[in-house]
Amino acid sequence: MRTDTGQIISLADYRPTDFVLERVDLTFDLHPTETKVEARLIFHRREGTDPKAPLVLDGDELVLSGLLIDQDEVPADRYEASPDSLTIRGLPESNPFELTITTVINPEANTQLMGLYRTGGVYCTQCEAEGFRRITYFPDRPDVLAPYTVNIIADKAANPLLLSNGNFLGGAGYGEGRHFAAWFDPHPKPSYLFALVAGDLGVVEDTFTTISGREVALKIYVEHGKEQRATYAMDALKRSMAWDEERFGREYDLDIFMIVAVSDFNMGAMENKGLNVFNDKYVLADPDTATDADYANIERIIAHEYFHNWTGNRITCRDWFQLCLKEGLTVYRDHEFSADQRSRPVTRIAEVRHLKSEQFPEDSGPLAHPVRPTTYREINNFYTTTVYEKGSEVTSMVATLLGRELFKKGMDLYFDRHDGQAVTIEDFVRCFEDVSHRDLTQFSLWYHQAGTPLVTASGDYDAAAKTFTLALEQMQPATPGQTAKKPLHIPLRLALIDESGAAIVPTSVTGAELTDDVLHLTEKAQTVVFHGIPSRPVLSLNRSFSTPINLQFNQSARDLALIARYETDHFARWQALIDLGLPNLLQAARDARQGNAVTCDTAFIDALLAAASDDSLEPAFRAQALALPSEADIGRELGGDNDPDAIHTARQAILKLVAETGKDIFTALYESMQTSGPFSPDAASAGRRALRNTALTYLSLLDDTPARAKAAYDSANNMTDLSAALTILAHRFPETAETAAALEHFRNRFSENALVVDKWFAIQAGIPGPGALGRIRQLMDMPLFKRTNPNRMRAVLGTFVFANPTGFGRADGAGYSLLADEILDIDQRNPQLAARILTSMRSWRLLEPVRADHARSALLRIERAGNLSTDVRDIVERILKE
């Protein structure tokens, strides 16, 4: 484990390597505790390099056991080897030269799950971002690209499968009881995309015929007995391949595409060229064990990793500062895929909910950083929602600015111009400038400035002049390391509608560029005049969330209700309902803090229930509308001095008021939204289940007993309904015999299914209230709890700290103290997991003073502990920094 303070890496210091890597030949002789790795690397000096320059290679906890140059042993006085680096001097003057490095590593002991590790009898790799250096000494950076040949030798009985990137060259026996397999990847790739998997797994097989007529073998490897649960993943893969050909013209480029599902994995999945490795929760699904959300996530993440074949693999990052170039761009592509496969407005609502709940707090707190950072200490800590989700939003804004046709031309140029290269954000943006002849310099500030912009808006209608004047102003908040900000180019989709909901089209617009329905805000302040407006318009601004901003626009409840009823952009309708409800929730939180009665404006409840009962709206949309802002959302909007108990009390009171007013509506929805016939994970069926379970949640607030929820649990014939009913029982009626019986039944029924047991743990970890801490300790003492499994740790500790504000944020600080204990423990095994869970404390300064003081004490205890990993030290110091 790396425990140094961490060298600060700066974008400004980038320079190419002195030596160019031409080819990589790897041989793995697999053994659980003593795997021998031989790396034969062909290098030549880059033109202009000093002939005496040493070759410096990266390592991480490595021990060198052999070093040859052109097959001759290197004298000890010509190299220096440490666990973290290998420096070789006196290199041959001839070009090229061959370097052979031998290391011996222990996959069984690799609890960090980075590099080559062994889990459940299966050898597996995770090399992004800097895991390859845990396998062999190497120039482990993304701009070092080369073709790879891989030979794998292993015990045949224990490891009948020997897989790596690229196309299979062949295999045969290798002495008594052993065998080997050889793979070749002809596409030059960086080391972070290297993959190796060996073990005994079942397989689901299919084929896909590309647009040019090539047949590609498709294989998904899972634990034996779980093959049937991988059929949906296979279907999602084939749909992804077809969609990428149709939408982006991208055809797959190898003879085989493989996915391997493993249970111990730090990430969701990894896009290794031709051999994707997945956390099994994003592969395995059937109606008895997976919810509709699980199916949607599998579909999205399968697509995301496949789309990386072009946006990340064929074209990769020059350096890790350009991480959004592959991740943000590919998230944009998977968002578009999901929108086309499902409901575009509902998908967009879910995306924005996630953005606001995860990325907005990151952007406004101590961990804020630009989409493209300029410095980092530990790159693992920059796999953030800013890079992924805000990076996607920036790509989406490019499409909004240019329009679909020009955006497609820009992407085509990007693929043609940079195939096989490691590139930068500037390379990407230049492609769109070249096809559109538009200067995107100001727009590119979105990549370089951290923070969520605040846009204030006000409107005034002049009936005599038939004009509507819109005043806009943008403000860029200060963030760590960035105090002075420049105005951004903000594309705002808008619509003007009249009292009947009909669109109003102005005869002309002055004061800003208007392209179709996109208004371009480019100055700090702009006044825009719409001419030819026959009646007072209602303005719908930032439709479809065209720009990731905070919008301050004080519209009347009447105007918001009109938007919620008539807007043709259904995202805008949902946003209007949120804008109606949020002031009520904020005031309720303040009232609850003061011990006052909680009230709610009837206009909001009426608008919400009107949407709930509107059969012209798809059920999934209505379910999203009824899901009020979360407690975390309310805390973020309050902006400080937050009391989690008061926020919880307030939100529950508002929910109950809605339930009381809409009891008949919710009863009718619960009865009418049942799905008949066999379970199907399609979007329409999932939407009906979502609306039905939302109605059940509201009705449970009116129930004095758990009878209705228990009946729903007993009658459920799929995991979506079963887990929804169990959640209601556990969260609404935690101490009843019915809930205890349901929890025991659920655990016993699914005790052999790790992913469903994770759900069982997570449901209980999310139960609010003062009893949560004791419950967490009990859960973590159970034999079913496995500290070494990231999924299990996220299900319990992750749910507690990220999704249980009242349980975690106790006034006595015991929740924060528990987190400190656990972070220090996890860090010794898996620093990456520890650092990510620690980010739950990023908003501690928004707490009321007593809780904030307890949170600070817990963070200081972590910071002052000895032997911290670089990952955790980086996060805790940034969170504490004034």
mmCIF file of C-alpha atoms in Angstrom, residues 466-761:
data_model
loop_
_atom_site.group_PDB
_atom_site.id
_atom_site.type_symbol
_atom_site.label_atom_id
_atom_site.label_comp_id
_atom_site.label_asym_id
_atom_site.label_seq_id
_atom_site.Cartn_x
_atom_site.Cartn_y
_atom_site.Cartn_z
ATOM 1 C CA LYS A 466 -45.846 43.568 -27.234
ATOM 2 C CA THR A 467 -42.396 42.758 -25.897
ATOM 3 C CA PHE A 468 -41.130 40.425 -23.218
ATOM 4 C CA THR A 469 -37.843 41.439 -21.628
ATOM 5 C CA LEU A 470 -35.687 38.785 -19.987
ATOM 6 C CA ALA A 471 -32.808 39.898 -17.751
ATOM 7 C CA LEU A 472 -30.135 37.244 -17.178
ATOM 8 C CA GLU A 473 -27.021 37.298 -15.037
ATOM 9 C CA GLN A 474 -24.473 34.552 -14.399
ATOM 10 C CA MET A 475 -22.235 34.174 -11.366
ATOM 11 C CA GLN A 476 -19.375 31.697 -11.016
ATOM 12 C CA PRO A 477 -18.732 30.757 -7.363
ATOM 13 C CA ALA A 478 -15.220 30.566 -5.942
ATOM 14 C CA THR A 479 -13.877 27.016 -5.559
ATOM 15 C CA PRO A 480 -10.652 25.562 -4.098
ATOM 16 C CA GLY A 481 -7.756 27.040 -6.058
ATOM 17 C CA GLN A 482 -10.038 29.167 -8.262
ATOM 18 C CA THR A 483 -11.332 32.468 -6.970
ATOM 19 C CA ALA A 484 -11.556 34.528 -10.173
ATOM 20 C CA LYS A 485 -13.871 33.107 -12.834
ATOM 21 C CA LYS A 486 -14.771 34.233 -16.332
ATOM 22 C CA PRO A 487 -18.301 34.265 -17.802
ATOM 23 C CA LEU A 488 -19.259 30.995 -19.454
ATOM 24 C CA HIS A 489 -21.082 30.350 -22.698
ATOM 25 C CA ILE A 490 -24.378 29.016 -21.334
ATOM 26 C CA PRO A 491 -26.881 27.524 -23.803
ATOM 27 C CA LEU A 492 -30.393 27.804 -22.379
ATOM 28 C CA ARG A 493 -33.295 26.024 -24.037
ATOM 29 C CA LEU A 494 -36.486 27.996 -23.539
ATOM 30 C CA ALA A 495 -40.118 28.275 -24.533
ATOM 31 C CA LEU A 496 -42.754 30.979 -24.215
ATOM 32 C CA ILE A 497 -46.293 29.691 -23.674
ATOM 33 C CA ASP A 498 -49.609 31.441 -23.231
ATOM 34 C CA GLU A 499 -52.380 30.904 -20.703
ATOM 35 C CA SER A 500 -53.799 27.991 -22.700
ATOM 36 C CA GLY A 501 -50.421 26.298 -23.006
ATOM 37 C CA ALA A 502 -49.908 27.186 -26.666
ATOM 38 C CA ALA A 503 -46.429 28.154 -27.820
ATOM 39 C CA ILE A 504 -45.694 31.818 -28.484
ATOM 40 C CA VAL A 505 -43.191 32.445 -31.278
ATOM 41 C CA PRO A 506 -41.544 35.906 -31.210
ATOM 42 C CA THR A 507 -41.169 37.829 -34.444
ATOM 43 C CA SER A 508 -37.607 38.776 -33.490
ATOM 44 C CA VAL A 509 -35.143 38.668 -30.607
ATOM 45 C CA THR A 510 -32.530 41.250 -29.645
ATOM 46 C CA GLY A 511 -29.823 41.193 -27.010
ATOM 47 C CA ALA A 512 -28.642 37.630 -27.485
ATOM 48 C CA GLU A 513 -28.251 34.941 -30.108
ATOM 49 C CA LEU A 514 -31.254 32.620 -30.346
ATOM 50 C CA THR A 515 -30.777 29.411 -32.339
ATOM 51 C CA ASP A 516 -34.094 27.551 -32.643
ATOM 52 C CA ASP A 517 -35.057 27.292 -28.948
ATOM 53 C CA VAL A 518 -31.512 27.830 -27.603
ATOM 54 C CA LEU A 519 -30.631 31.200 -26.097
ATOM 55 C CA HIS A 520 -26.899 31.879 -25.799
ATOM 56 C CA LEU A 521 -25.896 33.618 -22.572
ATOM 57 C CA THR A 522 -22.278 34.700 -23.026
ATOM 58 C CA GLU A 523 -21.913 37.852 -20.920
ATOM 59 C CA LYS A 524 -22.003 38.282 -17.179
ATOM 60 C CA ALA A 525 -25.301 40.091 -17.630
ATOM 61 C CA GLN A 526 -27.558 40.267 -20.692
ATOM 62 C CA THR A 527 -30.947 41.750 -21.401
ATOM 63 C CA VAL A 528 -32.905 39.920 -24.067
ATOM 64 C CA VAL A 529 -36.015 41.356 -25.698
ATOM 65 C CA PHE A 530 -38.570 39.143 -27.449
ATOM 66 C CA HIS A 531 -40.675 41.125 -29.918
ATOM 67 C CA GLY A 532 -44.127 40.395 -31.259
ATOM 68 C CA ILE A 533 -45.500 38.810 -28.096
ATOM 69 C CA PRO A 534 -49.325 39.187 -28.168
ATOM 70 C CA SER A 535 -50.015 38.318 -24.494
ATOM 71 C CA ARG A 536 -48.138 37.870 -21.235
ATOM 72 C CA PRO A 537 -46.010 34.788 -21.716
ATOM 73 C CA VAL A 538 -45.012 32.144 -19.222
ATOM 74 C CA LEU A 539 -41.306 31.393 -19.613
ATOM 75 C CA SER A 540 -39.998 27.854 -19.407
ATOM 76 C CA LEU A 541 -36.239 28.183 -18.964
ATOM 77 C CA ASN A 542 -33.452 25.607 -19.169
ATOM 78 C CA ARG A 543 -35.690 23.003 -20.741
ATOM 79 C CA SER A 544 -34.385 19.435 -20.564
ATOM 80 C CA PHE A 545 -31.736 20.861 -18.255
ATOM 81 C CA SER A 546 -29.785 22.079 -21.266
ATOM 82 C CA THR A 547 -27.080 23.484 -18.965
ATOM 83 C CA PRO A 548 -25.959 22.225 -15.508
ATOM 84 C CA ILE A 549 -26.651 25.372 -13.499
ATOM 85 C CA ASN A 550 -28.464 26.560 -10.434
ATOM 86 C CA LEU A 551 -31.308 28.725 -11.697
ATOM 87 C CA GLN A 552 -32.821 31.482 -9.584
ATOM 88 C CA PHE A 553 -36.064 32.485 -11.267
ATOM 89 C CA ASN A 554 -38.842 33.551 -8.944
ATOM 90 C CA GLN A 555 -41.888 32.429 -10.882
ATOM 91 C CA SER A 556 -45.336 32.482 -9.364
ATOM 92 C CA ALA A 557 -47.015 29.271 -8.260
ATOM 93 C CA ARG A 558 -49.605 29.932 -10.966
ATOM 94 C CA ASP A 559 -46.978 30.049 -13.722
ATOM 95 C CA LEU A 560 -45.227 26.944 -12.440
ATOM 96 C CA ALA A 561 -48.532 25.087 -12.293
ATOM 97 C CA LEU A 562 -49.219 26.121 -15.897
ATOM 98 C CA ILE A 563 -45.822 24.780 -16.995
ATOM 99 C CA ALA A 564 -46.433 21.569 -15.050
ATOM 100 C CA ARG A 565 -49.723 21.122 -16.874
ATOM 101 C CA TYR A 566 -48.985 22.224 -20.449
ATOM 102 C CA GLU A 567 -45.251 22.164 -21.279
ATOM 103 C CA THR A 568 -44.465 19.836 -24.176
ATOM 104 C CA ASP A 569 -40.992 19.272 -22.692
ATOM 105 C CA HIS A 570 -41.828 16.747 -19.989
ATOM 106 C CA PHE A 571 -38.600 17.356 -18.132
ATOM 107 C CA ALA A 572 -39.679 20.993 -17.759
ATOM 108 C CA ARG A 573 -43.033 19.804 -16.404
ATOM 109 C CA TRP A 574 -41.240 17.728 -13.780
ATOM 110 C CA GLN A 575 -38.919 20.620 -12.922
ATOM 111 C CA ALA A 576 -41.914 22.926 -12.449
ATOM 112 C CA LEU A 577 -43.357 20.495 -9.905
ATOM 113 C CA ILE A 578 -40.018 20.413 -8.092
ATOM 114 C CA ASP A 579 -39.873 24.205 -8.116
ATOM 115 C CA LEU A 580 -43.379 24.309 -6.651
ATOM 116 C CA GLY A 581 -42.541 21.827 -3.916
ATOM 117 C CA LEU A 582 -39.041 22.849 -2.872
ATOM 118 C CA PRO A 583 -39.958 26.120 -1.097
ATOM 119 C CA ASN A 584 -42.521 24.185 0.924
ATOM 120 C CA LEU A 585 -39.932 21.601 1.918
ATOM 121 C CA LEU A 586 -37.363 24.238 2.875
ATOM 122 C CA GLN A 587 -39.852 26.152 5.006
ATOM 123 C CA ALA A 588 -41.027 22.902 6.564
ATOM 124 C CA ALA A 589 -37.443 22.095 7.564
ATOM 125 C CA ARG A 590 -37.056 25.505 9.169
ATOM 126 C CA ASP A 591 -40.396 25.113 10.985
ATOM 127 C CA ALA A 592 -39.496 21.645 12.236
ATOM 128 C CA ARG A 593 -36.150 22.969 13.507
ATOM 129 C CA GLN A 594 -38.051 25.592 15.516
ATOM 130 C CA GLY A 595 -40.678 23.116 16.725
ATOM 131 C CA ASN A 596 -43.440 24.741 14.671
ATOM 132 C CA ALA A 597 -46.206 22.950 12.804
ATOM 133 C CA VAL A 598 -45.407 21.946 9.230
ATOM 134 C CA THR A 599 -47.733 23.226 6.514
ATOM 135 C CA CYS A 600 -47.805 22.990 2.734
ATOM 136 C CA ASP A 601 -49.231 25.180 -0.026
ATOM 137 C CA THR A 602 -52.281 23.511 -1.513
ATOM 138 C CA ALA A 603 -51.265 24.728 -4.991
ATOM 139 C CA PHE A 604 -48.278 22.384 -4.893
ATOM 140 C CA ILE A 605 -50.289 19.412 -3.642
ATOM 141 C CA ASP A 606 -52.983 20.040 -6.254
ATOM 142 C CA ALA A 607 -50.444 20.242 -9.080
ATOM 143 C CA LEU A 608 -48.672 17.103 -7.871
ATOM 144 C CA LEU A 609 -51.864 15.097 -7.624
ATOM 145 C CA ALA A 610 -53.034 16.392 -11.006
ATOM 146 C CA ALA A 611 -49.889 14.949 -12.544
ATOM 147 C CA ALA A 612 -50.297 11.704 -10.585
ATOM 148 C CA SER A 613 -53.816 11.156 -11.931
ATOM 149 C CA ASP A 614 -53.116 12.276 -15.510
ATOM 150 C CA ASP A 615 -53.380 9.110 -17.600
ATOM 151 C CA SER A 616 -51.878 10.897 -20.605
ATOM 152 C CA LEU A 617 -48.547 10.910 -18.766
ATOM 153 C CA GLU A 618 -46.479 7.739 -18.741
ATOM 154 C CA PRO A 619 -46.460 5.984 -15.359
ATOM 155 C CA ALA A 620 -42.680 6.269 -15.004
ATOM 156 C CA PHE A 621 -42.928 10.047 -15.313
ATOM 157 C CA ARG A 622 -45.654 10.193 -12.684
ATOM 158 C CA ALA A 623 -43.554 8.088 -10.321
ATOM 159 C CA GLN A 624 -40.649 10.514 -10.761
ATOM 160 C CA ALA A 625 -42.944 13.493 -10.137
ATOM 161 C CA LEU A 626 -44.220 11.956 -6.898
ATOM 162 C CA ALA A 627 -40.689 11.285 -5.652
ATOM 163 C CA LEU A 628 -40.086 14.547 -3.839
ATOM 164 C CA PRO A 629 -36.590 15.983 -3.395
ATOM 165 C CA SER A 630 -34.574 13.832 -1.004
ATOM 166 C CA GLU A 631 -33.401 14.855 2.446
ATOM 167 C CA ALA A 632 -29.939 15.394 0.983
ATOM 168 C CA ASP A 633 -31.444 17.634 -1.722
ATOM 169 C CA ILE A 634 -33.208 19.698 0.941
ATOM 170 C CA GLY A 635 -30.014 20.033 2.951
ATOM 171 C CA ARG A 636 -28.124 21.190 -0.121
ATOM 172 C CA GLU A 637 -30.756 23.820 -0.913
ATOM 173 C CA LEU A 638 -30.843 25.058 2.691
ATOM 174 C CA GLY A 639 -27.153 25.781 2.307
ATOM 175 C CA GLY A 640 -26.020 25.444 5.923
ATOM 176 C CA ASP A 641 -26.842 24.985 9.611
ATOM 177 C CA ASN A 642 -28.515 21.706 8.699
ATOM 178 C CA ASP A 643 -30.236 19.490 11.239
ATOM 179 C CA PRO A 644 -30.849 16.067 9.626
ATOM 180 C CA ASP A 645 -33.578 15.186 12.136
ATOM 181 C CA ALA A 646 -35.529 18.355 11.358
ATOM 182 C CA ILE A 647 -35.178 17.808 7.623
ATOM 183 C CA HIS A 648 -36.416 14.230 7.970
ATOM 184 C CA THR A 649 -39.368 15.276 10.113
ATOM 185 C CA ALA A 650 -40.315 18.014 7.670
ATOM 186 C CA ARG A 651 -40.144 15.852 4.574
ATOM 187 C CA GLN A 652 -42.168 13.073 6.183
ATOM 188 C CA ALA A 653 -44.814 15.601 7.224
ATOM 189 C CA ILE A 654 -45.129 16.971 3.676
ATOM 190 C CA LEU A 655 -45.340 13.446 2.266
ATOM 191 C CA LYS A 656 -48.126 12.640 4.708
ATOM 192 C CA LEU A 657 -50.045 15.784 3.760
ATOM 193 C CA VAL A 658 -49.843 14.756 0.105
ATOM 194 C CA ALA A 659 -50.940 11.231 1.036
ATOM 195 C CA GLU A 660 -53.931 12.480 3.027
ATOM 196 C CA THR A 661 -55.127 14.749 0.222
ATOM 197 C CA GLY A 662 -54.518 12.169 -2.501
ATOM 198 C CA LYS A 663 -55.620 9.025 -0.672
ATOM 199 C CA ASP A 664 -58.248 8.111 -3.267
ATOM 200 C CA ILE A 665 -55.844 8.757 -6.137
ATOM 201 C CA PHE A 666 -53.131 6.594 -4.572
ATOM 202 C CA THR A 667 -55.596 3.824 -3.820
ATOM 203 C CA ALA A 668 -56.753 3.819 -7.448
ATOM 204 C CA LEU A 669 -53.178 3.842 -8.750
ATOM 205 C CA TYR A 670 -52.173 0.960 -6.493
ATOM 206 C CA GLU A 671 -55.056 -1.105 -7.826
ATOM 207 C CA SER A 672 -54.824 -0.113 -11.492
ATOM 208 C CA MET A 673 -51.066 -0.266 -12.015
ATOM 209 C CA GLN A 674 -50.700 -3.981 -11.429
ATOM 210 C CA THR A 675 -48.866 -5.786 -14.214
ATOM 211 C CA SER A 676 -50.248 -9.077 -15.439
ATOM 212 C CA GLY A 677 -48.511 -11.971 -17.125
ATOM 213 C CA PRO A 678 -44.845 -12.928 -16.926
ATOM 214 C CA PHE A 679 -42.371 -10.373 -15.634
ATOM 215 C CA SER A 680 -40.805 -8.142 -18.263
ATOM 216 C CA PRO A 681 -38.105 -5.544 -17.559
ATOM 217 C CA ASP A 682 -39.266 -3.307 -20.430
ATOM 218 C CA ALA A 683 -39.598 0.392 -19.682
ATOM 219 C CA ALA A 684 -43.412 0.488 -19.795
ATOM 220 C CA SER A 685 -43.829 -2.395 -17.343
ATOM 221 C CA ALA A 686 -41.124 -0.993 -15.082
ATOM 222 C CA GLY A 687 -42.924 2.353 -15.086
ATOM 223 C CA ARG A 688 -46.190 0.769 -13.980
ATOM 224 C CA ARG A 689 -44.429 -1.027 -11.129
ATOM 225 C CA ALA A 690 -42.675 2.176 -10.110
ATOM 226 C CA LEU A 691 -45.937 4.122 -9.947
ATOM 227 C CA ARG A 692 -47.715 1.337 -8.067
ATOM 228 C CA ASN A 693 -44.972 1.067 -5.456
ATOM 229 C CA THR A 694 -44.873 4.860 -5.111
ATOM 230 C CA ALA A 695 -48.600 4.812 -4.413
ATOM 231 C CA LEU A 696 -48.048 2.069 -1.831
ATOM 232 C CA THR A 697 -45.375 4.190 -0.159
ATOM 233 C CA TYR A 698 -47.777 7.123 0.181
ATOM 234 C CA LEU A 699 -50.593 4.905 1.453
ATOM 235 C CA SER A 700 -48.299 3.380 4.075
ATOM 236 C CA LEU A 701 -47.915 6.830 5.626
ATOM 237 C CA LEU A 702 -51.627 6.715 6.452
ATOM 238 C CA ASP A 703 -51.532 3.179 7.852
ATOM 239 C CA ASP A 704 -51.317 2.519 11.568
ATOM 240 C CA THR A 705 -50.345 -1.110 11.005
ATOM 241 C CA PRO A 706 -48.077 -2.885 8.510
ATOM 242 C CA ALA A 707 -50.916 -5.051 7.193
ATOM 243 C CA ARG A 708 -51.090 -3.466 3.733
ATOM 244 C CA ALA A 709 -47.313 -3.477 3.205
ATOM 245 C CA LYS A 710 -47.036 -7.069 4.504
ATOM 246 C CA ALA A 711 -49.790 -8.155 2.098
ATOM 247 C CA ALA A 712 -47.858 -6.508 -0.744
ATOM 248 C CA TYR A 713 -44.719 -8.367 0.334
ATOM 249 C CA ASP A 714 -46.518 -11.700 0.511
ATOM 250 C CA SER A 715 -48.105 -11.279 -2.935
ATOM 251 C CA ALA A 716 -45.022 -9.972 -4.762
ATOM 252 C CA ASN A 717 -43.883 -12.161 -7.668
ATOM 253 C CA ASN A 718 -40.746 -10.224 -8.620
ATOM 254 C CA MET A 719 -37.798 -8.601 -6.861
ATOM 255 C CA THR A 720 -38.919 -5.051 -7.685
ATOM 256 C CA ASP A 721 -42.180 -5.405 -5.789
ATOM 257 C CA LEU A 722 -40.681 -7.622 -3.101
ATOM 258 C CA SER A 723 -37.850 -5.242 -2.177
ATOM 259 C CA ALA A 724 -40.159 -2.203 -2.383
ATOM 260 C CA ALA A 725 -42.590 -3.766 0.087
ATOM 261 C CA LEU A 726 -39.774 -4.890 2.379
ATOM 262 C CA THR A 727 -38.319 -1.362 2.348
ATOM 263 C CA ILE A 728 -41.690 0.089 3.367
ATOM 264 C CA LEU A 729 -42.002 -2.463 6.168
ATOM 265 C CA ALA A 730 -38.489 -1.863 7.450
ATOM 266 C CA HIS A 731 -38.506 1.934 7.193
ATOM 267 C CA ARG A 732 -42.122 2.601 8.209
ATOM 268 C CA PHE A 733 -42.687 -0.208 10.720
ATOM 269 C CA PRO A 734 -39.169 -1.236 11.848
ATOM 270 C CA GLU A 735 -40.055 -2.734 15.234
ATOM 271 C CA THR A 736 -43.053 -4.875 14.284
ATOM 272 C CA ALA A 737 -43.295 -8.650 14.185
ATOM 273 C CA GLU A 738 -44.417 -8.466 10.548
ATOM 274 C CA THR A 739 -41.238 -6.659 9.548
ATOM 275 C CA ALA A 740 -39.044 -9.064 11.502
ATOM 276 C CA ALA A 741 -40.751 -12.016 9.835
ATOM 277 C CA ALA A 742 -40.386 -10.499 6.367
ATOM 278 C CA LEU A 743 -36.692 -9.729 6.885
ATOM 279 C CA GLU A 744 -36.043 -13.265 8.119
ATOM 280 C CA HIS A 745 -38.001 -14.757 5.212
ATOM 281 C CA PHE A 746 -36.105 -12.616 2.682
ATOM 282 C CA ARG A 747 -32.715 -13.543 4.156
ATOM 283 C CA ASN A 748 -33.488 -17.253 4.277
ATOM 284 C CA ARG A 749 -34.914 -17.318 0.769
ATOM 285 C CA PHE A 750 -31.923 -15.581 -0.804
ATOM 286 C CA SER A 751 -29.063 -16.465 1.547
ATOM 287 C CA GLU A 752 -27.120 -18.121 -1.275
ATOM 288 C CA ASN A 753 -27.424 -15.114 -3.581
ATOM 289 C CA ALA A 754 -24.814 -12.519 -2.614
ATOM 290 C CA LEU A 755 -26.339 -9.697 -4.674
ATOM 291 C CA VAL A 756 -29.772 -10.121 -3.081
ATOM 292 C CA VAL A 757 -28.229 -10.386 0.377
ATOM 293 C CA ASP A 758 -26.624 -7.013 -0.398
ATOM 294 C CA LYS A 759 -30.144 -5.631 -0.886
ATOM 295 C CA TRP A 760 -31.188 -7.116 2.458
ATOM 296 C CA PHE A 761 -28.273 -5.405 4.168
#
